[in-house]
Tab-separated table of C-alpha atoms in Angstrom:
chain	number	residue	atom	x	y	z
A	16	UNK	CA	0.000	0.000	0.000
A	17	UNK	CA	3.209	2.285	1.036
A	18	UNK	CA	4.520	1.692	-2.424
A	19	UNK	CA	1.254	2.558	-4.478
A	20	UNK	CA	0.830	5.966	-2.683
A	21	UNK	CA	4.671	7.336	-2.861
A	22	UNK	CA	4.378	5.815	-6.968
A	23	UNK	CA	1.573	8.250	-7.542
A	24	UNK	CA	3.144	10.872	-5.194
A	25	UNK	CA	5.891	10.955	-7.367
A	26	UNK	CA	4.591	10.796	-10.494
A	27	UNK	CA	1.915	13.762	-9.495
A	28	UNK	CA	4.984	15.763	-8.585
A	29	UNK	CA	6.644	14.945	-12.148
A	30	UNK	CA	3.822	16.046	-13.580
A	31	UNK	CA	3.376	19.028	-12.247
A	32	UNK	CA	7.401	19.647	-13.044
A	33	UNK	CA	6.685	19.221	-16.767
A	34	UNK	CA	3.649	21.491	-16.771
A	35	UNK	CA	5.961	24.058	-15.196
A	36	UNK	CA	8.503	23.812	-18.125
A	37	UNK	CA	5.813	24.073	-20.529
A	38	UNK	CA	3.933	26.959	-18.955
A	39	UNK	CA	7.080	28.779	-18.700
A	40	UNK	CA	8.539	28.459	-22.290
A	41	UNK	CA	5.007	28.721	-23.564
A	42	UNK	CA	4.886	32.197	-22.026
A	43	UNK	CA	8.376	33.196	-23.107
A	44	UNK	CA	9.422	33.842	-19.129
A	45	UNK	CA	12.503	31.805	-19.811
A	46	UNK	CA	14.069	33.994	-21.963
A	47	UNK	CA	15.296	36.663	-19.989
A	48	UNK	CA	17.721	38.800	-22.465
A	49	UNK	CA	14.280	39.610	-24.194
A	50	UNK	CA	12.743	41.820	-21.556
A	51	UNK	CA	16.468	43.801	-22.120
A	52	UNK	CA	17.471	46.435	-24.718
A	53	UNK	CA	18.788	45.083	-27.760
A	54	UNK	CA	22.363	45.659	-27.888
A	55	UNK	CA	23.718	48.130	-30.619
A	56	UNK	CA	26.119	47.034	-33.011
A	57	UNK	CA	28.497	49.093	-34.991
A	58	UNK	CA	29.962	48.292	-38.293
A	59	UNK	CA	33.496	48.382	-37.166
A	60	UNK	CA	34.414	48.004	-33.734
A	61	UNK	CA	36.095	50.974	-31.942
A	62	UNK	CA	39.315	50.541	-30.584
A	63	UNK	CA	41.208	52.503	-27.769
A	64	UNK	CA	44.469	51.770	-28.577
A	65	UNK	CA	46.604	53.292	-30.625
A	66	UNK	CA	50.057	51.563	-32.260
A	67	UNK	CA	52.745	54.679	-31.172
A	68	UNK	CA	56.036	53.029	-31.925
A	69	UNK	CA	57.404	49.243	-32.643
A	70	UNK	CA	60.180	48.181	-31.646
A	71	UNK	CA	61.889	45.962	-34.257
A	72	UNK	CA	63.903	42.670	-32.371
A	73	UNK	CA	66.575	41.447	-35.343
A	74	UNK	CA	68.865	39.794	-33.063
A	75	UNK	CA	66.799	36.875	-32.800
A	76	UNK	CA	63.478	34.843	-32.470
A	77	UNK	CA	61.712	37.055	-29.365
A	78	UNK	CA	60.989	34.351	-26.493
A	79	UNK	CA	60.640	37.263	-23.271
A	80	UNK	CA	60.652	40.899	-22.652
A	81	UNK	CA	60.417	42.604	-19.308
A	82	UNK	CA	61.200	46.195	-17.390
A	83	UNK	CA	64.836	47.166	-15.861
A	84	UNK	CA	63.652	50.154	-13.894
A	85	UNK	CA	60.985	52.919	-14.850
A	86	UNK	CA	62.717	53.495	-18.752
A	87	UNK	CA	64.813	50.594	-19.995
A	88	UNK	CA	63.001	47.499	-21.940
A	89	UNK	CA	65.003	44.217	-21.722
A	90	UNK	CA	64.302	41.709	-24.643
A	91	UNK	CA	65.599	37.839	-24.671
A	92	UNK	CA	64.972	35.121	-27.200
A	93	UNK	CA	67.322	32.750	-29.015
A	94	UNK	CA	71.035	32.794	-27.124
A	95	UNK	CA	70.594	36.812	-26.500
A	96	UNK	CA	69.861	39.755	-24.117
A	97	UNK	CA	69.508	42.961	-25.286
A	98	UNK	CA	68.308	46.523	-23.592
A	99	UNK	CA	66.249	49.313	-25.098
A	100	UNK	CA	65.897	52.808	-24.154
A	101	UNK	CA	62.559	54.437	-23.802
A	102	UNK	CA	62.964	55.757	-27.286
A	103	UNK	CA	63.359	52.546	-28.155
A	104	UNK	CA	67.286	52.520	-29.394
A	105	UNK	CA	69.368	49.475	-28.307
A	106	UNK	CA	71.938	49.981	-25.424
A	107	UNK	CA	73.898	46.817	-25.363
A	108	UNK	CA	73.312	43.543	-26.780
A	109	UNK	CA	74.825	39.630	-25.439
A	110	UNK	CA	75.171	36.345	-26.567
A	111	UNK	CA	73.583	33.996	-23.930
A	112	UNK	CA	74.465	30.328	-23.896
A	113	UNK	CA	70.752	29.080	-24.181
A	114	UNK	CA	67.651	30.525	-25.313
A	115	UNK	CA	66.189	32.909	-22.827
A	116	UNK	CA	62.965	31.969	-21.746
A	117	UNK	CA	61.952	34.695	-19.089
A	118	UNK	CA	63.006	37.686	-18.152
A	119	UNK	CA	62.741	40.121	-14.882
A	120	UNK	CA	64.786	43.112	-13.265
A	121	UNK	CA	65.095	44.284	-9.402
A	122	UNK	CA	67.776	47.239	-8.602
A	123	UNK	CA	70.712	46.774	-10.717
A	124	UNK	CA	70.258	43.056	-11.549
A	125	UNK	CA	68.850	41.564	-14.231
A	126	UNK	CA	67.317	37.737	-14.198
A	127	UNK	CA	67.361	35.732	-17.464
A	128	UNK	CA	65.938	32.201	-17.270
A	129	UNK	CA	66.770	29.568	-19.741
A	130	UNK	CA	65.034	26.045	-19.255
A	131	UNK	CA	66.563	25.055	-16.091
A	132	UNK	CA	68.829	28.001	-14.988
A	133	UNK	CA	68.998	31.468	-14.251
A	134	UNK	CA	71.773	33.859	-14.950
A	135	UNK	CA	72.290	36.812	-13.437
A	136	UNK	CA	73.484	39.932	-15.705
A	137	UNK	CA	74.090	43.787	-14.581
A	138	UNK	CA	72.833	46.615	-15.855
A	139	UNK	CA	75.358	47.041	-18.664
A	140	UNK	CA	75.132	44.021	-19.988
A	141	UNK	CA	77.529	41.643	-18.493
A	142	UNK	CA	77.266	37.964	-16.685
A	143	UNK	CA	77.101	38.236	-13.105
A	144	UNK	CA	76.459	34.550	-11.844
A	145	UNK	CA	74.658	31.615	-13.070
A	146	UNK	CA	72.396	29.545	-10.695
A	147	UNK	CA	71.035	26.167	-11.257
A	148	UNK	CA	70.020	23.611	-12.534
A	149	UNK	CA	67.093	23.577	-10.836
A	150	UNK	CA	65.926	19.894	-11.408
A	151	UNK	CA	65.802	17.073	-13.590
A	152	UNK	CA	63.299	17.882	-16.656
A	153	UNK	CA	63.011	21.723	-15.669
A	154	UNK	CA	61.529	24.384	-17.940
A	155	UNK	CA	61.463	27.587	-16.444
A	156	UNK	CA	58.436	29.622	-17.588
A	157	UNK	CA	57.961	32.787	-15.434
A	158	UNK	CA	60.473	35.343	-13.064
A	159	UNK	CA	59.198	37.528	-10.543
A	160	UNK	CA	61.180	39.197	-8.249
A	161	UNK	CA	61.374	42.006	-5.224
A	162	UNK	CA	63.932	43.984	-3.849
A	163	UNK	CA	63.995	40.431	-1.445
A	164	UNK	CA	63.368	37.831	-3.280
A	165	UNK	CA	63.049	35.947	-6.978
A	166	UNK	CA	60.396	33.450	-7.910
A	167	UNK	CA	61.014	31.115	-10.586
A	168	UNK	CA	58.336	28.898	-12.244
A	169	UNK	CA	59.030	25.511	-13.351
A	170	UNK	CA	56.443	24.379	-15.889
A	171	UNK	CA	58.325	20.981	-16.429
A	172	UNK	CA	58.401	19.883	-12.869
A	173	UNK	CA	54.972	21.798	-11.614
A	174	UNK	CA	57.129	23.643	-8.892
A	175	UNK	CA	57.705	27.490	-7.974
A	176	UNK	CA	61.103	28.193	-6.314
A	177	UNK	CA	61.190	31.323	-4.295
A	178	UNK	CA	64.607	32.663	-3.664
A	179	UNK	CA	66.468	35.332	-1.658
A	180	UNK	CA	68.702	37.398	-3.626
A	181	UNK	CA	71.907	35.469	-2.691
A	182	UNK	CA	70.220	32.630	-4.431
């Protein structure tokens, strides 16, 4: 008896489910980006930027580009680093001995990651340190860094390695 009243119980409340769905798309309730304005479209979209200057990389295939302080653009790719004014004219150029795969700046040093290390260059352009490898299959990705400490991530291995600035 227990069975035959919670069978109809639930089929009444089914029913009443599926006369909800129809009332409500029968009435047109369910779509609710009618009851809004239609959006206007232009022909061509607007845009709010504006193309000022390029800067033209020949030294290589671009692979990362970062800040060295409030006017100086540092570009990396394949086996060099390279430093551009704000007016976008190269100060120094130098071979790396990998491809350069991230790039970051704090103070007067400047971090260029290859796949599993990082090497350390001044402001002028010349090879401070080297640090790493990091571990076994590494492929650096991203640098971050403070006037404290450097974060390196390591796509390969799924770490991040935060460092102080003595490495």
């Amino acid at each position: 008896m227990n069975k035959k009243i919670a069978g109809t119980i639930s089929i009444f409340i089914i029913v009443i489910c599926i006369a909800y769905i129809v009332f409500d798309v029968a009435t047109g309730r369910s779509d609710r980006n009618a009851a809004k304005e239609p959006l206007i479209e232009s022909e061509k979209p607007v845009s709010k930027w504006q193309i000022a200057n390029e800067l033209q990389i020949t030294d290589g295939r671009l692979q990362a580009v970062g800040l060295a302080g409030s006017d100086n653009i540092i570009c990396g790719g394949d086996s060099f680093l390279a430093m551009y004014d704000s007016t976008y004219e190269q100060l120094w150029n130098t071979n790396t001995p990998a491809a350069l795969t991230a790039l970051a700046a704090s103070g007067d040093t400047i971090y260029a990651a290859t796949m599993e290390t990082l090497l350390l260059y001044d402001t002028s352009g010349k090879l401070i340190d080297e640090w790493g490898p990091y571990d076994d299959e590494a492929i650096i990705t991203c640098l971050a860094t403070n006037s404290k400490y450097i974060a390196l991530a390591d796509a390969g291995n799924k770490l991040v390695f935060i460092l102080d600035r003595k490495g």
